[in-house]
Amino acid sequence: STINQLQVTIKSVDPILKKFHDFPEGPKTCIATIQDVRFDNVSYHFGEKAIFEGFTQTFKKGGKYAITGCSGSGKSTLLNIFLGNLKDYEGKILFGKLESKEIDENSIVSKCAYVGSQTHIYNDTLRNNLTLWNEAITDTQIKKVLERVNLLSFLSRIDEQVSDGSFSEGQKQRIGLIRAFLKGSSVVIFDEATANLDHNNATRIEHLLLSDPNITYITVTHHLIKENEPYFDKIIRLGEA
């Protein structure tokens, strides 16, 4: 029994050891901006299992894309490949003329605002939780974003000490959205980022992104908001023939 448990533990660190093996020997290129991103016949396997195969799609600057599919169809994997977190894919991913494997993934992540379904709350002031200690962000900017996500009441609490228990799940998710808006990135990526919001707030916030021509918006979701579907340039359904 103990040997079986140890075998499972040892096997679980194989992907980590593989990352060390694949660690780049020299410096990689940093990108200044993200324009069009092209996936050309991209496949990804986990062990012998194919997560997805032959995926081809251009995410154009300013475009709006929804990625849907059942659990295990590769939605979050696709986002991690886009962000440069996974390099062991087959095919080509081009940021302009540069292949993703040639690019420092930190420079990709720094240009994107990623919002997931869970938002960590720091034991600090509400202001620092919203701005992530960026002192260049003004109260005027904070107020504008609070209005966008329907949390203007937070303005009176801005210098209050908060913790995880200070907010509901819906409020925490909107704090994650506020961080993304204040970051000012031209690429906004949602991974079930409105799952804990009521329908009206989720629809309103997503429509703000869909109507902004300067933002490249990519959302991964199990449930598309029907009212917003016509505003997407493309709805990508993974796992369908």
mmCIF file with all atom_site columns, N, CA, C and O in Angstrom, residues 192-217:
data_model
loop_
_atom_site.group_PDB
_atom_site.id
_atom_site.type_symbol
_atom_site.label_atom_id
_atom_site.label_alt_id
_atom_site.label_comp_id
_atom_site.label_asym_id
_atom_site.label_entity_id
_atom_site.label_seq_id
_atom_site.pdbx_PDB_ins_code
_atom_site.Cartn_x
_atom_site.Cartn_y
_atom_site.Cartn_z
_atom_site.occupancy
_atom_site.B_iso_or_equiv
_atom_site.pdbx_formal_charge
_atom_site.auth_seq_id
_atom_site.auth_comp_id
_atom_site.auth_asym_id
_atom_site.auth_atom_id
_atom_site.pdbx_PDB_model_num
ATOM 1   N N  . GLU A 1 192 ? -14.256 31.862 -16.852 1.00 0.00 ? 192 GLU A N  1
ATOM 2   C CA . GLU A 1 192 ? -15.444 31.752 -15.978 1.00 0.00 ? 192 GLU A CA 1
ATOM 3   C C  . GLU A 1 192 ? -15.484 32.926 -14.998 1.00 0.00 ? 192 GLU A C  1
ATOM 4   O O  . GLU A 1 192 ? -15.866 32.775 -13.832 1.00 0.00 ? 192 GLU A O  1
ATOM 5   N N  . ALA A 1 193 ? -15.108 34.098 -15.473 1.00 0.00 ? 193 ALA A N  1
ATOM 6   C CA . ALA A 1 193 ? -14.917 35.250 -14.588 1.00 0.00 ? 193 ALA A CA 1
ATOM 7   C C  . ALA A 1 193 ? -16.213 35.890 -14.113 1.00 0.00 ? 193 ALA A C  1
ATOM 8   O O  . ALA A 1 193 ? -16.191 36.713 -13.196 1.00 0.00 ? 193 ALA A O  1
ATOM 9   N N  . THR A 1 194 ? -17.335 35.557 -14.715 1.00 0.00 ? 194 THR A N  1
ATOM 10  C CA . THR A 1 194 ? -18.612 36.117 -14.259 1.00 0.00 ? 194 THR A CA 1
ATOM 11  C C  . THR A 1 194 ? -19.525 35.044 -13.682 1.00 0.00 ? 194 THR A C  1
ATOM 12  O O  . THR A 1 194 ? -20.716 35.267 -13.504 1.00 0.00 ? 194 THR A O  1
ATOM 13  N N  . ALA A 1 195 ? -18.942 33.875 -13.350 1.00 0.00 ? 195 ALA A N  1
ATOM 14  C CA . ALA A 1 195 ? -19.753 32.737 -12.900 1.00 0.00 ? 195 ALA A CA 1
ATOM 15  C C  . ALA A 1 195 ? -20.516 33.022 -11.609 1.00 0.00 ? 195 ALA A C  1
ATOM 16  O O  . ALA A 1 195 ? -21.601 32.467 -11.387 1.00 0.00 ? 195 ALA A O  1
ATOM 17  N N  . ASN A 1 196 ? -19.958 33.871 -10.737 1.00 0.00 ? 196 ASN A N  1
ATOM 18  C CA . ASN A 1 196 ? -20.610 34.135 -9.445  1.00 0.00 ? 196 ASN A CA 1
ATOM 19  C C  . ASN A 1 196 ? -21.429 35.422 -9.436  1.00 0.00 ? 196 ASN A C  1
ATOM 20  O O  . ASN A 1 196 ? -21.904 35.849 -8.387  1.00 0.00 ? 196 ASN A O  1
ATOM 21  N N  . LEU A 1 197 ? -21.602 36.033 -10.609 1.00 0.00 ? 197 LEU A N  1
ATOM 22  C CA . LEU A 1 197 ? -22.372 37.273 -10.695 1.00 0.00 ? 197 LEU A CA 1
ATOM 23  C C  . LEU A 1 197 ? -23.811 36.986 -11.095 1.00 0.00 ? 197 LEU A C  1
ATOM 24  O O  . LEU A 1 197 ? -24.092 36.002 -11.793 1.00 0.00 ? 197 LEU A O  1
ATOM 25  N N  . ASP A 1 198 ? -24.719 37.860 -10.677 1.00 0.00 ? 198 ASP A N  1
ATOM 26  C CA . ASP A 1 198 ? -26.099 37.728 -11.135 1.00 0.00 ? 198 ASP A CA 1
ATOM 27  C C  . ASP A 1 198 ? -26.161 38.080 -12.618 1.00 0.00 ? 198 ASP A C  1
ATOM 28  O O  . ASP A 1 198 ? -25.247 38.692 -13.175 1.00 0.00 ? 198 ASP A O  1
ATOM 29  N N  . HIS A 1 199 ? -27.234 37.671 -13.252 1.00 0.00 ? 199 HIS A N  1
ATOM 30  C CA . HIS A 1 199 ? -27.339 37.787 -14.712 1.00 0.00 ? 199 HIS A CA 1
ATOM 31  C C  . HIS A 1 199 ? -27.174 39.224 -15.191 1.00 0.00 ? 199 HIS A C  1
ATOM 32  O O  . HIS A 1 199 ? -26.462 39.486 -16.177 1.00 0.00 ? 199 HIS A O  1
ATOM 33  N N  . ASN A 1 200 ? -27.811 40.174 -14.508 1.00 0.00 ? 200 ASN A N  1
ATOM 34  C CA . ASN A 1 200 ? -27.768 41.564 -14.959 1.00 0.00 ? 200 ASN A CA 1
ATOM 35  C C  . ASN A 1 200 ? -26.354 42.131 -14.900 1.00 0.00 ? 200 ASN A C  1
ATOM 36  O O  . ASN A 1 200 ? -25.898 42.795 -15.849 1.00 0.00 ? 200 ASN A O  1
ATOM 37  N N  . ASN A 1 201 ? -25.648 41.893 -13.779 1.00 0.00 ? 201 ASN A N  1
ATOM 38  C CA . ASN A 1 201 ? -24.281 42.409 -13.661 1.00 0.00 ? 201 ASN A CA 1
ATOM 39  C C  . ASN A 1 201 ? -23.340 41.726 -14.650 1.00 0.00 ? 201 ASN A C  1
ATOM 40  O O  . ASN A 1 201 ? -22.483 42.375 -15.257 1.00 0.00 ? 201 ASN A O  1
ATOM 41  N N  . ALA A 1 202 ? -23.491 40.403 -14.808 1.00 0.00 ? 202 ALA A N  1
ATOM 42  C CA . ALA A 1 202 ? -22.636 39.675 -15.743 1.00 0.00 ? 202 ALA A CA 1
ATOM 43  C C  . ALA A 1 202 ? -22.840 40.183 -17.165 1.00 0.00 ? 202 ALA A C  1
ATOM 44  O O  . ALA A 1 202 ? -21.869 40.407 -17.906 1.00 0.00 ? 202 ALA A O  1
ATOM 45  N N  . THR A 1 203 ? -24.098 40.386 -17.555 1.00 0.00 ? 203 THR A N  1
ATOM 46  C CA . THR A 1 203 ? -24.406 40.869 -18.902 1.00 0.00 ? 203 THR A CA 1
ATOM 47  C C  . THR A 1 203 ? -23.846 42.264 -19.117 1.00 0.00 ? 203 THR A C  1
ATOM 48  O O  . THR A 1 203 ? -23.239 42.561 -20.158 1.00 0.00 ? 203 THR A O  1
ATOM 49  N N  . ARG A 1 204 ? -24.021 43.123 -18.125 1.00 0.00 ? 204 ARG A N  1
ATOM 50  C CA . ARG A 1 204 ? -23.585 44.518 -18.237 1.00 0.00 ? 204 ARG A CA 1
ATOM 51  C C  . ARG A 1 204 ? -22.069 44.620 -18.356 1.00 0.00 ? 204 ARG A C  1
ATOM 52  O O  . ARG A 1 204 ? -21.541 45.343 -19.204 1.00 0.00 ? 204 ARG A O  1
ATOM 53  N N  . ILE A 1 205 ? -21.356 43.895 -17.498 1.00 0.00 ? 205 ILE A N  1
ATOM 54  C CA . ILE A 1 205 ? -19.893 43.972 -17.501 1.00 0.00 ? 205 ILE A CA 1
ATOM 55  C C  . ILE A 1 205 ? -19.313 43.411 -18.799 1.00 0.00 ? 205 ILE A C  1
ATOM 56  O O  . ILE A 1 205 ? -18.418 44.003 -19.403 1.00 0.00 ? 205 ILE A O  1
ATOM 57  N N  . GLU A 1 206 ? -19.850 42.277 -19.245 1.00 0.00 ? 206 GLU A N  1
ATOM 58  C CA . GLU A 1 206 ? -19.333 41.702 -20.487 1.00 0.00 ? 206 GLU A CA 1
ATOM 59  C C  . GLU A 1 206 ? -19.619 42.619 -21.668 1.00 0.00 ? 206 GLU A C  1
ATOM 60  O O  . GLU A 1 206 ? -18.785 42.756 -22.573 1.00 0.00 ? 206 GLU A O  1
ATOM 61  N N  . HIS A 1 207 ? -20.786 43.243 -21.673 1.00 0.00 ? 207 HIS A N  1
ATOM 62  C CA . HIS A 1 207 ? -21.127 44.130 -22.792 1.00 0.00 ? 207 HIS A CA 1
ATOM 63  C C  . HIS A 1 207 ? -20.166 45.321 -22.859 1.00 0.00 ? 207 HIS A C  1
ATOM 64  O O  . HIS A 1 207 ? -19.857 45.812 -23.960 1.00 0.00 ? 207 HIS A O  1
ATOM 65  N N  . LEU A 1 208 ? -19.678 45.794 -21.707 1.00 0.00 ? 208 LEU A N  1
ATOM 66  C CA . LEU A 1 208 ? -18.694 46.884 -21.701 1.00 0.00 ? 208 LEU A CA 1
ATOM 67  C C  . LEU A 1 208 ? -17.446 46.480 -22.482 1.00 0.00 ? 208 LEU A C  1
ATOM 68  O O  . LEU A 1 208 ? -16.878 47.282 -23.236 1.00 0.00 ? 208 LEU A O  1
ATOM 69  N N  . LEU A 1 209 ? -17.013 45.238 -22.302 1.00 0.00 ? 209 LEU A N  1
ATOM 70  C CA . LEU A 1 209 ? -15.824 44.747 -23.003 1.00 0.00 ? 209 LEU A CA 1
ATOM 71  C C  . LEU A 1 209 ? -16.107 44.510 -24.482 1.00 0.00 ? 209 LEU A C  1
ATOM 72  O O  . LEU A 1 209 ? -15.286 44.826 -25.346 1.00 0.00 ? 209 LEU A O  1
ATOM 73  N N  . LEU A 1 210 ? -17.279 43.965 -24.771 1.00 0.00 ? 210 LEU A N  1
ATOM 74  C CA . LEU A 1 210 ? -17.633 43.667 -26.158 1.00 0.00 ? 210 LEU A CA 1
ATOM 75  C C  . LEU A 1 210 ? -17.807 44.934 -26.992 1.00 0.00 ? 210 LEU A C  1
ATOM 76  O O  . LEU A 1 210 ? -17.613 44.906 -28.219 1.00 0.00 ? 210 LEU A O  1
ATOM 77  N N  . SER A 1 211 ? -18.148 46.025 -26.351 1.00 0.00 ? 211 SER A N  1
ATOM 78  C CA . SER A 1 211 ? -18.393 47.273 -27.087 1.00 0.00 ? 211 SER A CA 1
ATOM 79  C C  . SER A 1 211 ? -17.162 48.173 -27.163 1.00 0.00 ? 211 SER A C  1
ATOM 80  O O  . SER A 1 211 ? -17.227 49.250 -27.757 1.00 0.00 ? 211 SER A O  1
ATOM 81  N N  . ASP A 1 212 ? -16.045 47.730 -26.587 1.00 0.00 ? 212 ASP A N  1
ATOM 82  C CA . ASP A 1 212 ? -14.820 48.532 -26.614 1.00 0.00 ? 212 ASP A CA 1
ATOM 83  C C  . ASP A 1 212 ? -13.934 48.052 -27.766 1.00 0.00 ? 212 ASP A C  1
ATOM 84  O O  . ASP A 1 212 ? -13.367 46.963 -27.709 1.00 0.00 ? 212 ASP A O  1
ATOM 85  N N  . PRO A 1 213 ? -13.767 48.855 -28.825 1.00 0.00 ? 213 PRO A N  1
ATOM 86  C CA . PRO A 1 213 ? -12.993 48.412 -29.995 1.00 0.00 ? 213 PRO A CA 1
ATOM 87  C C  . PRO A 1 213 ? -11.499 48.285 -29.735 1.00 0.00 ? 213 PRO A C  1
ATOM 88  O O  . PRO A 1 213 ? -10.780 47.670 -30.536 1.00 0.00 ? 213 PRO A O  1
ATOM 89  N N  . ASN A 1 214 ? -11.018 48.837 -28.628 1.00 0.00 ? 214 ASN A N  1
ATOM 90  C CA . ASN A 1 214 ? -9.585  48.811 -28.322 1.00 0.00 ? 214 ASN A CA 1
ATOM 91  C C  . ASN A 1 214 ? -9.168  47.585 -27.522 1.00 0.00 ? 214 ASN A C  1
ATOM 92  O O  . ASN A 1 214 ? -7.978  47.388 -27.268 1.00 0.00 ? 214 ASN A O  1
ATOM 93  N N  . ILE A 1 215 ? -10.134 46.786 -27.104 1.00 0.00 ? 215 ILE A N  1
ATOM 94  C CA . ILE A 1 215 ? -9.836  45.624 -26.255 1.00 0.00 ? 215 ILE A CA 1
ATOM 95  C C  . ILE A 1 215 ? -10.015 44.330 -27.041 1.00 0.00 ? 215 ILE A C  1
ATOM 96  O O  . ILE A 1 215 ? -11.041 44.128 -27.705 1.00 0.00 ? 215 ILE A O  1
ATOM 97  N N  . THR A 1 216 ? -9.006  43.476 -26.971 1.00 0.00 ? 216 THR A N  1
ATOM 98  C CA . THR A 1 216 ? -9.142  42.096 -27.448 1.00 0.00 ? 216 THR A CA 1
ATOM 99  C C  . THR A 1 216 ? -9.712  41.290 -26.282 1.00 0.00 ? 216 THR A C  1
ATOM 100 O O  . THR A 1 216 ? -9.103  41.215 -25.219 1.00 0.00 ? 216 THR A O  1
ATOM 101 N N  . TYR A 1 217 ? -10.888 40.731 -26.472 1.00 0.00 ? 217 TYR A N  1
ATOM 102 C CA . TYR A 1 217 ? -11.588 40.059 -25.386 1.00 0.00 ? 217 TYR A CA 1
ATOM 103 C C  . TYR A 1 217 ? -11.750 38.578 -25.706 1.00 0.00 ? 217 TYR A C  1
ATOM 104 O O  . TYR A 1 217 ? -12.281 38.200 -26.750 1.00 0.00 ? 217 TYR A O  1
#
